[in-house]
mmCIF file with all atom_site columns, C-alpha atoms in Angstrom:
data_model
loop_
_atom_site.group_PDB
_atom_site.id
_atom_site.type_symbol
_atom_site.label_atom_id
_atom_site.label_alt_id
_atom_site.label_comp_id
_atom_site.label_asym_id
_atom_site.label_entity_id
_atom_site.label_seq_id
_atom_site.pdbx_PDB_ins_code
_atom_site.Cartn_x
_atom_site.Cartn_y
_atom_site.Cartn_z
_atom_site.occupancy
_atom_site.B_iso_or_equiv
_atom_site.pdbx_formal_charge
_atom_site.auth_seq_id
_atom_site.auth_comp_id
_atom_site.auth_asym_id
_atom_site.auth_atom_id
_atom_site.pdbx_PDB_model_num
ATOM 1   C CA . MET A 1 1   ? 136.285 121.509 72.711  1.00 47.00 ? 1   MET A CA 1
ATOM 2   C CA . GLN A 1 2   ? 133.983 119.473 74.895  1.00 57.00 ? 2   GLN A CA 1
ATOM 3   C CA . ILE A 1 3   ? 132.871 120.688 78.330  1.00 53.00 ? 3   ILE A CA 1
ATOM 4   C CA . TRP A 1 4   ? 133.402 117.226 79.788  1.00 60.00 ? 4   TRP A CA 1
ATOM 5   C CA . SER A 1 5   ? 137.149 117.265 79.110  1.00 74.00 ? 5   SER A CA 1
ATOM 6   C CA . LEU A 1 6   ? 137.548 120.456 81.149  1.00 76.00 ? 6   LEU A CA 1
ATOM 7   C CA . SER A 1 7   ? 138.652 120.495 84.755  1.00 83.00 ? 7   SER A CA 1
ATOM 8   C CA . THR A 1 8   ? 136.003 120.516 87.501  1.00 85.00 ? 8   THR A CA 1
ATOM 9   C CA . PRO A 1 9   ? 136.519 124.210 88.490  1.00 87.00 ? 9   PRO A CA 1
ATOM 10  C CA . ILE A 1 10  ? 136.144 125.299 84.857  1.00 89.00 ? 10  ILE A CA 1
ATOM 11  C CA . LYS A 1 11  ? 132.989 123.184 84.447  1.00 88.00 ? 11  LYS A CA 1
ATOM 12  C CA . ASN A 1 12  ? 131.573 124.695 87.639  1.00 89.00 ? 12  ASN A CA 1
ATOM 13  C CA . ILE A 1 13  ? 132.338 128.209 86.452  1.00 90.00 ? 13  ILE A CA 1
ATOM 14  C CA . ILE A 1 14  ? 130.607 127.512 83.146  1.00 91.00 ? 14  ILE A CA 1
ATOM 15  C CA . LEU A 1 15  ? 127.538 126.021 84.878  1.00 90.00 ? 15  LEU A CA 1
ATOM 16  C CA . TYR A 1 16  ? 127.275 128.796 87.456  1.00 91.00 ? 16  TYR A CA 1
ATOM 17  C CA . GLY A 1 17  ? 127.762 131.481 84.839  1.00 91.00 ? 17  GLY A CA 1
ATOM 18  C CA . THR A 1 18  ? 125.277 129.933 82.422  1.00 92.00 ? 18  THR A CA 1
ATOM 19  C CA . SER A 1 19  ? 122.612 129.534 85.055  1.00 90.00 ? 19  SER A CA 1
ATOM 20  C CA . ILE A 1 20  ? 122.988 133.128 86.246  1.00 87.00 ? 20  ILE A CA 1
ATOM 21  C CA . VAL A 1 21  ? 122.930 134.454 82.666  1.00 90.00 ? 21  VAL A CA 1
ATOM 22  C CA . LEU A 1 22  ? 119.804 132.401 81.950  1.00 87.00 ? 22  LEU A CA 1
ATOM 23  C CA . MET A 1 23  ? 118.174 133.572 85.170  1.00 84.00 ? 23  MET A CA 1
ATOM 24  C CA . LYS A 1 24  ? 118.789 137.244 84.346  1.00 83.00 ? 24  LYS A CA 1
ATOM 25  C CA . GLY A 1 25  ? 118.205 136.694 80.613  1.00 85.00 ? 25  GLY A CA 1
ATOM 26  C CA . VAL A 1 26  ? 114.653 135.441 81.124  1.00 82.00 ? 26  VAL A CA 1
ATOM 27  C CA . SER A 1 27  ? 113.646 138.907 82.295  1.00 78.00 ? 27  SER A CA 1
ATOM 28  C CA . LEU A 1 28  ? 115.226 140.422 79.221  1.00 83.00 ? 28  LEU A CA 1
ATOM 29  C CA . ILE A 1 29  ? 113.475 137.920 76.941  1.00 83.00 ? 29  ILE A CA 1
ATOM 30  C CA . MET A 1 30  ? 110.104 138.466 78.636  1.00 82.00 ? 30  MET A CA 1
ATOM 31  C CA . LEU A 1 31  ? 110.326 142.267 78.424  1.00 81.00 ? 31  LEU A CA 1
ATOM 32  C CA . PRO A 1 32  ? 109.323 142.607 74.732  1.00 84.00 ? 32  PRO A CA 1
ATOM 33  C CA . TYR A 1 33  ? 106.456 140.153 75.208  1.00 80.00 ? 33  TYR A CA 1
ATOM 34  C CA . ILE A 1 34  ? 105.113 142.037 78.199  1.00 80.00 ? 34  ILE A CA 1
ATOM 35  C CA . ALA A 1 35  ? 105.691 145.414 76.555  1.00 82.00 ? 35  ALA A CA 1
ATOM 36  C CA . THR A 1 36  ? 103.638 144.471 73.492  1.00 85.00 ? 36  THR A CA 1
ATOM 37  C CA . HIS A 1 37  ? 100.742 143.138 75.549  1.00 80.00 ? 37  HIS A CA 1
ATOM 38  C CA . LEU A 1 38  ? 100.403 145.881 78.195  1.00 81.00 ? 38  LEU A CA 1
ATOM 39  C CA . SER A 1 39  ? 99.528  149.540 77.824  1.00 85.00 ? 39  SER A CA 1
ATOM 40  C CA . GLN A 1 40  ? 101.842 152.299 78.975  1.00 87.00 ? 40  GLN A CA 1
ATOM 41  C CA . SER A 1 41  ? 99.879  152.867 82.167  1.00 84.00 ? 41  SER A CA 1
ATOM 42  C CA . GLU A 1 42  ? 99.915  149.134 82.936  1.00 82.00 ? 42  GLU A CA 1
ATOM 43  C CA . LEU A 1 43  ? 103.686 149.043 82.328  1.00 85.00 ? 43  LEU A CA 1
ATOM 44  C CA . GLY A 1 44  ? 104.112 151.975 84.690  1.00 84.00 ? 44  GLY A CA 1
ATOM 45  C CA . ARG A 1 45  ? 102.018 150.196 87.308  1.00 83.00 ? 45  ARG A CA 1
ATOM 46  C CA . LEU A 1 46  ? 104.054 147.056 86.796  1.00 82.00 ? 46  LEU A CA 1
ATOM 47  C CA . GLU A 1 47  ? 107.243 149.058 87.332  1.00 85.00 ? 47  GLU A CA 1
ATOM 48  C CA . VAL A 1 48  ? 105.947 150.512 90.604  1.00 84.00 ? 48  VAL A CA 1
ATOM 49  C CA . LEU A 1 49  ? 104.935 147.030 91.783  1.00 84.00 ? 49  LEU A CA 1
ATOM 50  C CA . SER A 1 50  ? 108.324 145.650 90.776  1.00 84.00 ? 50  SER A CA 1
ATOM 51  C CA . THR A 1 51  ? 110.083 148.357 92.770  1.00 88.00 ? 51  THR A CA 1
ATOM 52  C CA . ILE A 1 52  ? 107.959 147.551 95.809  1.00 85.00 ? 52  ILE A CA 1
ATOM 53  C CA . ALA A 1 53  ? 108.764 143.853 95.365  1.00 86.00 ? 53  ALA A CA 1
ATOM 54  C CA . ILE A 1 54  ? 112.496 144.564 95.144  1.00 88.00 ? 54  ILE A CA 1
ATOM 55  C CA . ILE A 1 55  ? 112.480 146.671 98.293  1.00 89.00 ? 55  ILE A CA 1
ATOM 56  C CA . ILE A 1 56  ? 110.478 144.081 100.233 1.00 88.00 ? 56  ILE A CA 1
ATOM 57  C CA . SER A 1 57  ? 112.687 141.231 98.977  1.00 88.00 ? 57  SER A CA 1
ATOM 58  C CA . ILE A 1 58  ? 115.737 143.084 100.310 1.00 88.00 ? 58  ILE A CA 1
ATOM 59  C CA . ILE A 1 59  ? 114.035 143.540 103.671 1.00 88.00 ? 59  ILE A CA 1
ATOM 60  C CA . PHE A 1 60  ? 112.819 139.937 103.961 1.00 88.00 ? 60  PHE A CA 1
ATOM 61  C CA . GLY A 1 61  ? 115.970 138.387 102.491 1.00 88.00 ? 61  GLY A CA 1
ATOM 62  C CA . LEU A 1 62  ? 118.343 140.037 104.948 1.00 89.00 ? 62  LEU A CA 1
ATOM 63  C CA . SER A 1 63  ? 121.221 138.823 102.739 1.00 91.00 ? 63  SER A CA 1
ATOM 64  C CA . LEU A 1 64  ? 121.329 135.575 104.658 1.00 93.00 ? 64  LEU A CA 1
ATOM 65  C CA . HIS A 1 65  ? 123.082 133.866 101.755 1.00 92.00 ? 65  HIS A CA 1
ATOM 66  C CA . GLU A 1 66  ? 125.899 136.393 102.067 1.00 93.00 ? 66  GLU A CA 1
ATOM 67  C CA . ALA A 1 67  ? 126.097 135.654 105.792 1.00 92.00 ? 67  ALA A CA 1
ATOM 68  C CA . LEU A 1 68  ? 126.370 131.968 104.918 1.00 93.00 ? 68  LEU A CA 1
ATOM 69  C CA . TYR A 1 69  ? 129.347 132.651 102.654 1.00 92.00 ? 69  TYR A CA 1
ATOM 70  C CA . ARG A 1 70  ? 130.978 134.891 105.270 1.00 91.00 ? 70  ARG A CA 1
ATOM 71  C CA . PHE A 1 71  ? 130.627 132.737 108.354 1.00 91.00 ? 71  PHE A CA 1
ATOM 72  C CA . SER A 1 72  ? 131.191 129.324 106.852 1.00 89.00 ? 72  SER A CA 1
ATOM 73  C CA . GLY A 1 73  ? 133.943 130.195 104.408 1.00 80.00 ? 73  GLY A CA 1
ATOM 74  C CA . ILE A 1 74  ? 136.914 129.232 106.562 1.00 82.00 ? 74  ILE A CA 1
ATOM 75  C CA . ALA A 1 75  ? 135.170 126.822 108.967 1.00 85.00 ? 75  ALA A CA 1
ATOM 76  C CA . ASN A 1 76  ? 135.748 123.086 108.984 1.00 91.00 ? 76  ASN A CA 1
ATOM 77  C CA . GLU A 1 77  ? 133.154 120.759 107.448 1.00 91.00 ? 77  GLU A CA 1
ATOM 78  C CA . ASN A 1 78  ? 131.176 120.115 110.647 1.00 93.00 ? 78  ASN A CA 1
ATOM 79  C CA . LYS A 1 79  ? 131.089 123.822 111.489 1.00 94.00 ? 79  LYS A CA 1
ATOM 80  C CA . LYS A 1 80  ? 130.012 124.635 107.886 1.00 93.00 ? 80  LYS A CA 1
ATOM 81  C CA . ASN A 1 81  ? 127.125 122.195 108.142 1.00 93.00 ? 81  ASN A CA 1
ATOM 82  C CA . LYS A 1 82  ? 126.051 123.677 111.496 1.00 95.00 ? 82  LYS A CA 1
ATOM 83  C CA . ILE A 1 83  ? 126.217 127.252 110.177 1.00 94.00 ? 83  ILE A CA 1
ATOM 84  C CA . THR A 1 84  ? 124.333 126.244 107.020 1.00 94.00 ? 84  THR A CA 1
ATOM 85  C CA . ALA A 1 85  ? 121.603 124.543 109.058 1.00 95.00 ? 85  ALA A CA 1
ATOM 86  C CA . ASP A 1 86  ? 121.323 127.526 111.417 1.00 96.00 ? 86  ASP A CA 1
ATOM 87  C CA . ILE A 1 87  ? 121.016 130.032 108.585 1.00 96.00 ? 87  ILE A CA 1
ATOM 88  C CA . PHE A 1 88  ? 118.549 127.809 106.747 1.00 96.00 ? 88  PHE A CA 1
ATOM 89  C CA . ILE A 1 89  ? 116.363 127.543 109.876 1.00 97.00 ? 89  ILE A CA 1
ATOM 90  C CA . LEU A 1 90  ? 116.622 131.309 110.327 1.00 96.00 ? 90  LEU A CA 1
ATOM 91  C CA . SER A 1 91  ? 115.447 131.808 106.730 1.00 96.00 ? 91  SER A CA 1
ATOM 92  C CA . LEU A 1 92  ? 112.457 129.540 107.396 1.00 96.00 ? 92  LEU A CA 1
ATOM 93  C CA . ILE A 1 93  ? 111.611 131.515 110.536 1.00 96.00 ? 93  ILE A CA 1
ATOM 94  C CA . ILE A 1 94  ? 111.828 134.755 108.581 1.00 94.00 ? 94  ILE A CA 1
ATOM 95  C CA . ALA A 1 95  ? 109.525 133.282 105.907 1.00 95.00 ? 95  ALA A CA 1
ATOM 96  C CA . ALA A 1 96  ? 107.027 132.248 108.566 1.00 95.00 ? 96  ALA A CA 1
ATOM 97  C CA . ILE A 1 97  ? 107.100 135.696 110.163 1.00 95.00 ? 97  ILE A CA 1
ATOM 98  C CA . SER A 1 98  ? 106.932 137.584 106.863 1.00 93.00 ? 98  SER A CA 1
ATOM 99  C CA . LEU A 1 99  ? 103.807 135.807 105.588 1.00 94.00 ? 99  LEU A CA 1
ATOM 100 C CA . PRO A 1 100 ? 101.483 137.418 108.165 1.00 94.00 ? 100 PRO A CA 1
ATOM 101 C CA . ILE A 1 101 ? 103.226 140.733 107.583 1.00 93.00 ? 101 ILE A CA 1
ATOM 102 C CA . ILE A 1 102 ? 102.460 140.429 103.875 1.00 91.00 ? 102 ILE A CA 1
ATOM 103 C CA . TRP A 1 103 ? 98.820  139.536 104.601 1.00 91.00 ? 103 TRP A CA 1
ATOM 104 C CA . ILE A 1 104 ? 98.556  142.686 106.749 1.00 92.00 ? 104 ILE A CA 1
ATOM 105 C CA . LEU A 1 105 ? 100.554 144.915 104.397 1.00 88.00 ? 105 LEU A CA 1
ATOM 106 C CA . CYS A 1 106 ? 98.751  144.057 101.141 1.00 90.00 ? 106 CYS A CA 1
ATOM 107 C CA . PRO A 1 107 ? 95.337  145.520 102.022 1.00 91.00 ? 107 PRO A CA 1
ATOM 108 C CA . LEU A 1 108 ? 97.070  148.685 103.239 1.00 90.00 ? 108 LEU A CA 1
ATOM 109 C CA . LEU A 1 109 ? 99.129  148.989 100.072 1.00 85.00 ? 109 LEU A CA 1
ATOM 110 C CA . SER A 1 110 ? 96.101  148.357 97.856  1.00 86.00 ? 110 SER A CA 1
ATOM 111 C CA . GLN A 1 111 ? 94.416  151.445 99.351  1.00 88.00 ? 111 GLN A CA 1
ATOM 112 C CA . ILE A 1 112 ? 97.169  153.686 98.007  1.00 84.00 ? 112 ILE A CA 1
ATOM 113 C CA . SER A 1 113 ? 95.491  155.303 95.022  1.00 68.00 ? 113 SER A CA 1
ATOM 114 C CA . ALA A 1 114 ? 98.695  155.600 92.980  1.00 73.00 ? 114 ALA A CA 1
ATOM 115 C CA . LEU A 1 115 ? 99.167  151.820 92.922  1.00 74.00 ? 115 LEU A CA 1
ATOM 116 C CA . LYS A 1 116 ? 95.727  150.995 91.550  1.00 79.00 ? 116 LYS A CA 1
ATOM 117 C CA . SER A 1 117 ? 96.271  147.393 92.548  1.00 83.00 ? 117 SER A CA 1
ATOM 118 C CA . SER A 1 118 ? 93.975  144.928 94.233  1.00 83.00 ? 118 SER A CA 1
ATOM 119 C CA . THR A 1 119 ? 94.886  143.116 97.408  1.00 87.00 ? 119 THR A CA 1
ATOM 120 C CA . LEU A 1 120 ? 94.997  139.848 95.486  1.00 85.00 ? 120 LEU A CA 1
ATOM 121 C CA . GLU A 1 121 ? 97.487  141.225 92.947  1.00 83.00 ? 121 GLU A CA 1
ATOM 122 C CA . LEU A 1 122 ? 99.764  142.429 95.722  1.00 87.00 ? 122 LEU A CA 1
ATOM 123 C CA . GLU A 1 123 ? 99.513  139.135 97.584  1.00 88.00 ? 123 GLU A CA 1
ATOM 124 C CA . LEU A 1 124 ? 100.381 137.184 94.415  1.00 84.00 ? 124 LEU A CA 1
ATOM 125 C CA . LEU A 1 125 ? 103.366 139.463 93.934  1.00 85.00 ? 125 LEU A CA 1
ATOM 126 C CA . LEU A 1 126 ? 104.639 139.529 97.508  1.00 89.00 ? 126 LEU A CA 1
ATOM 127 C CA . ILE A 1 127 ? 103.953 136.068 98.950  1.00 89.00 ? 127 ILE A CA 1
ATOM 128 C CA . PRO A 1 128 ? 106.761 134.404 96.953  1.00 88.00 ? 128 PRO A CA 1
ATOM 129 C CA . LEU A 1 129 ? 109.128 137.028 98.376  1.00 89.00 ? 129 LEU A CA 1
ATOM 130 C CA . ALA A 1 130 ? 108.629 135.557 101.824 1.00 90.00 ? 130 ALA A CA 1
ATOM 131 C CA . PHE A 1 131 ? 110.521 132.504 100.612 1.00 92.00 ? 131 PHE A CA 1
ATOM 132 C CA . GLU A 1 132 ? 113.242 134.353 98.725  1.00 89.00 ? 132 GLU A CA 1
ATOM 133 C CA . ALA A 1 133 ? 115.731 133.988 101.579 1.00 91.00 ? 133 ALA A CA 1
ATOM 134 C CA . VAL A 1 134 ? 115.104 130.256 101.763 1.00 94.00 ? 134 VAL A CA 1
ATOM 135 C CA . VAL A 1 135 ? 115.795 129.831 98.042  1.00 91.00 ? 135 VAL A CA 1
ATOM 136 C CA . MET A 1 136 ? 118.906 132.000 98.160  1.00 92.00 ? 136 MET A CA 1
ATOM 137 C CA . VAL A 1 137 ? 120.332 130.107 101.145 1.00 95.00 ? 137 VAL A CA 1
ATOM 138 C CA . VAL A 1 138 ? 119.755 126.759 99.419  1.00 94.00 ? 138 VAL A CA 1
ATOM 139 C CA . LEU A 1 139 ? 121.431 128.022 96.241  1.00 91.00 ? 139 LEU A CA 1
ATOM 140 C CA . ALA A 1 140 ? 124.372 129.406 98.256  1.00 93.00 ? 140 ALA A CA 1
ATOM 141 C CA . ALA A 1 141 ? 124.742 126.084 100.081 1.00 94.00 ? 141 ALA A CA 1
ATOM 142 C CA . LEU A 1 142 ? 124.794 124.260 96.761  1.00 93.00 ? 142 LEU A CA 1
ATOM 143 C CA . ARG A 1 143 ? 127.553 126.558 95.528  1.00 91.00 ? 143 ARG A CA 1
ATOM 144 C CA . MET A 1 144 ? 129.584 125.979 98.682  1.00 91.00 ? 144 MET A CA 1
ATOM 145 C CA . LYS A 1 145 ? 129.209 122.202 98.302  1.00 90.00 ? 145 LYS A CA 1
ATOM 146 C CA . GLU A 1 146 ? 130.256 122.511 94.638  1.00 88.00 ? 146 GLU A CA 1
ATOM 147 C CA . LYS A 1 147 ? 127.010 120.996 93.408  1.00 92.00 ? 147 LYS A CA 1
ATOM 148 C CA . ALA A 1 148 ? 127.098 122.927 90.140  1.00 92.00 ? 148 ALA A CA 1
ATOM 149 C CA . TRP A 1 149 ? 124.692 120.654 88.235  1.00 93.00 ? 149 TRP A CA 1
ATOM 150 C CA . VAL A 1 150 ? 122.045 120.781 90.958  1.00 93.00 ? 150 VAL A CA 1
ATOM 151 C CA . PHE A 1 151 ? 122.494 124.572 91.187  1.00 92.00 ? 151 PHE A CA 1
ATOM 152 C CA . PHE A 1 152 ? 122.155 124.800 87.403  1.00 93.00 ? 152 PHE A CA 1
ATOM 153 C CA . LEU A 1 153 ? 118.993 122.669 87.336  1.00 93.00 ? 153 LEU A CA 1
ATOM 154 C CA . LEU A 1 154 ? 117.298 124.395 90.278  1.00 90.00 ? 154 LEU A CA 1
ATOM 155 C CA . ASN A 1 155 ? 118.168 127.878 89.116  1.00 88.00 ? 155 ASN A CA 1
ATOM 156 C CA . ASN A 1 156 ? 116.920 127.212 85.615  1.00 87.00 ? 156 ASN A CA 1
ATOM 157 C CA . ARG A 1 157 ? 113.767 125.571 86.929  1.00 88.00 ? 157 ARG A CA 1
ATOM 158 C CA . LYS A 1 158 ? 113.182 128.709 88.999  1.00 82.00 ? 158 LYS A CA 1
ATOM 159 C CA . SER A 1 159 ? 113.695 130.903 85.928  1.00 84.00 ? 159 SER A CA 1
ATOM 160 C CA . THR A 1 160 ? 111.453 128.740 83.741  1.00 85.00 ? 160 THR A CA 1
ATOM 161 C CA . SER A 1 161 ? 108.646 128.699 86.268  1.00 84.00 ? 161 SER A CA 1
ATOM 162 C CA . SER A 1 162 ? 108.985 132.457 86.774  1.00 78.00 ? 162 SER A CA 1
ATOM 163 C CA . SER A 1 163 ? 108.713 133.145 83.047  1.00 78.00 ? 163 SER A CA 1
ATOM 164 C CA . THR A 1 164 ? 105.775 130.730 82.736  1.00 82.00 ? 164 THR A CA 1
ATOM 165 C CA . VAL A 1 165 ? 103.939 132.450 85.543  1.00 78.00 ? 165 VAL A CA 1
ATOM 166 C CA . SER A 1 166 ? 104.708 135.877 83.993  1.00 72.00 ? 166 SER A CA 1
ATOM 167 C CA . HIS A 1 167 ? 103.368 134.697 80.634  1.00 69.00 ? 167 HIS A CA 1
ATOM 168 C CA . ASP A 1 168 ? 100.245 133.169 82.165  1.00 74.00 ? 168 ASP A CA 1
ATOM 169 C CA . CYS A 1 169 ? 99.527  136.210 84.327  1.00 70.00 ? 169 CYS A CA 1
ATOM 170 C CA . THR A 1 170 ? 99.986  138.538 81.370  1.00 68.00 ? 170 THR A CA 1
ATOM 171 C CA . SER A 1 171 ? 97.661  136.375 79.283  1.00 70.00 ? 171 SER A CA 1
ATOM 172 C CA . LEU A 1 172 ? 95.055  136.328 82.066  1.00 67.00 ? 172 LEU A CA 1
ATOM 173 C CA . TRP A 1 173 ? 95.385  140.093 82.471  1.00 61.00 ? 173 TRP A CA 1
ATOM 174 C CA . ILE A 1 174 ? 94.813  140.640 78.765  1.00 62.00 ? 174 ILE A CA 1
ATOM 175 C CA . TRP A 1 175 ? 91.883  138.224 78.726  1.00 64.00 ? 175 TRP A CA 1
ATOM 176 C CA . ARG A 1 176 ? 90.358  139.921 81.757  1.00 62.00 ? 176 ARG A CA 1
ATOM 177 C CA . TYR A 1 177 ? 90.302  143.341 80.077  1.00 54.00 ? 177 TYR A CA 1
#
């Protein structure tokens, strides 16, 4: 059975599902690599930093992509475009506001002795989170416009670049020590 002979909704479901599985699967694939190259204490530190990143991404993201789904779901096309533009601009404003907050927060967090992280490490971890809402709003808009291929390509590019950065950072960390 070829994917091209399927109906458009089925193709979209396959593309959305595949891209989400690949996005989540990259973390699962990277886990054994990272686990074999880091000590237990470094893995524990990484887990604490990941938890901080998740909490901050929830705060900075504000679930704007969910608001986009909610408020533009039953609107006409012009209203959908207006709502999408408004939420996208709001996500850019939040990103612009959150960057200085991250710059202020990172030195304070690095002084917490339990973290044992430098300011630079925290900045490298948290600065991309400022733009998380922007990325999620764009991906949500693509889903609403039924641009499954563009969603698939962007999502997988995001996953690939994330895994590449994880690999490179792990390699640099190992080389450093």
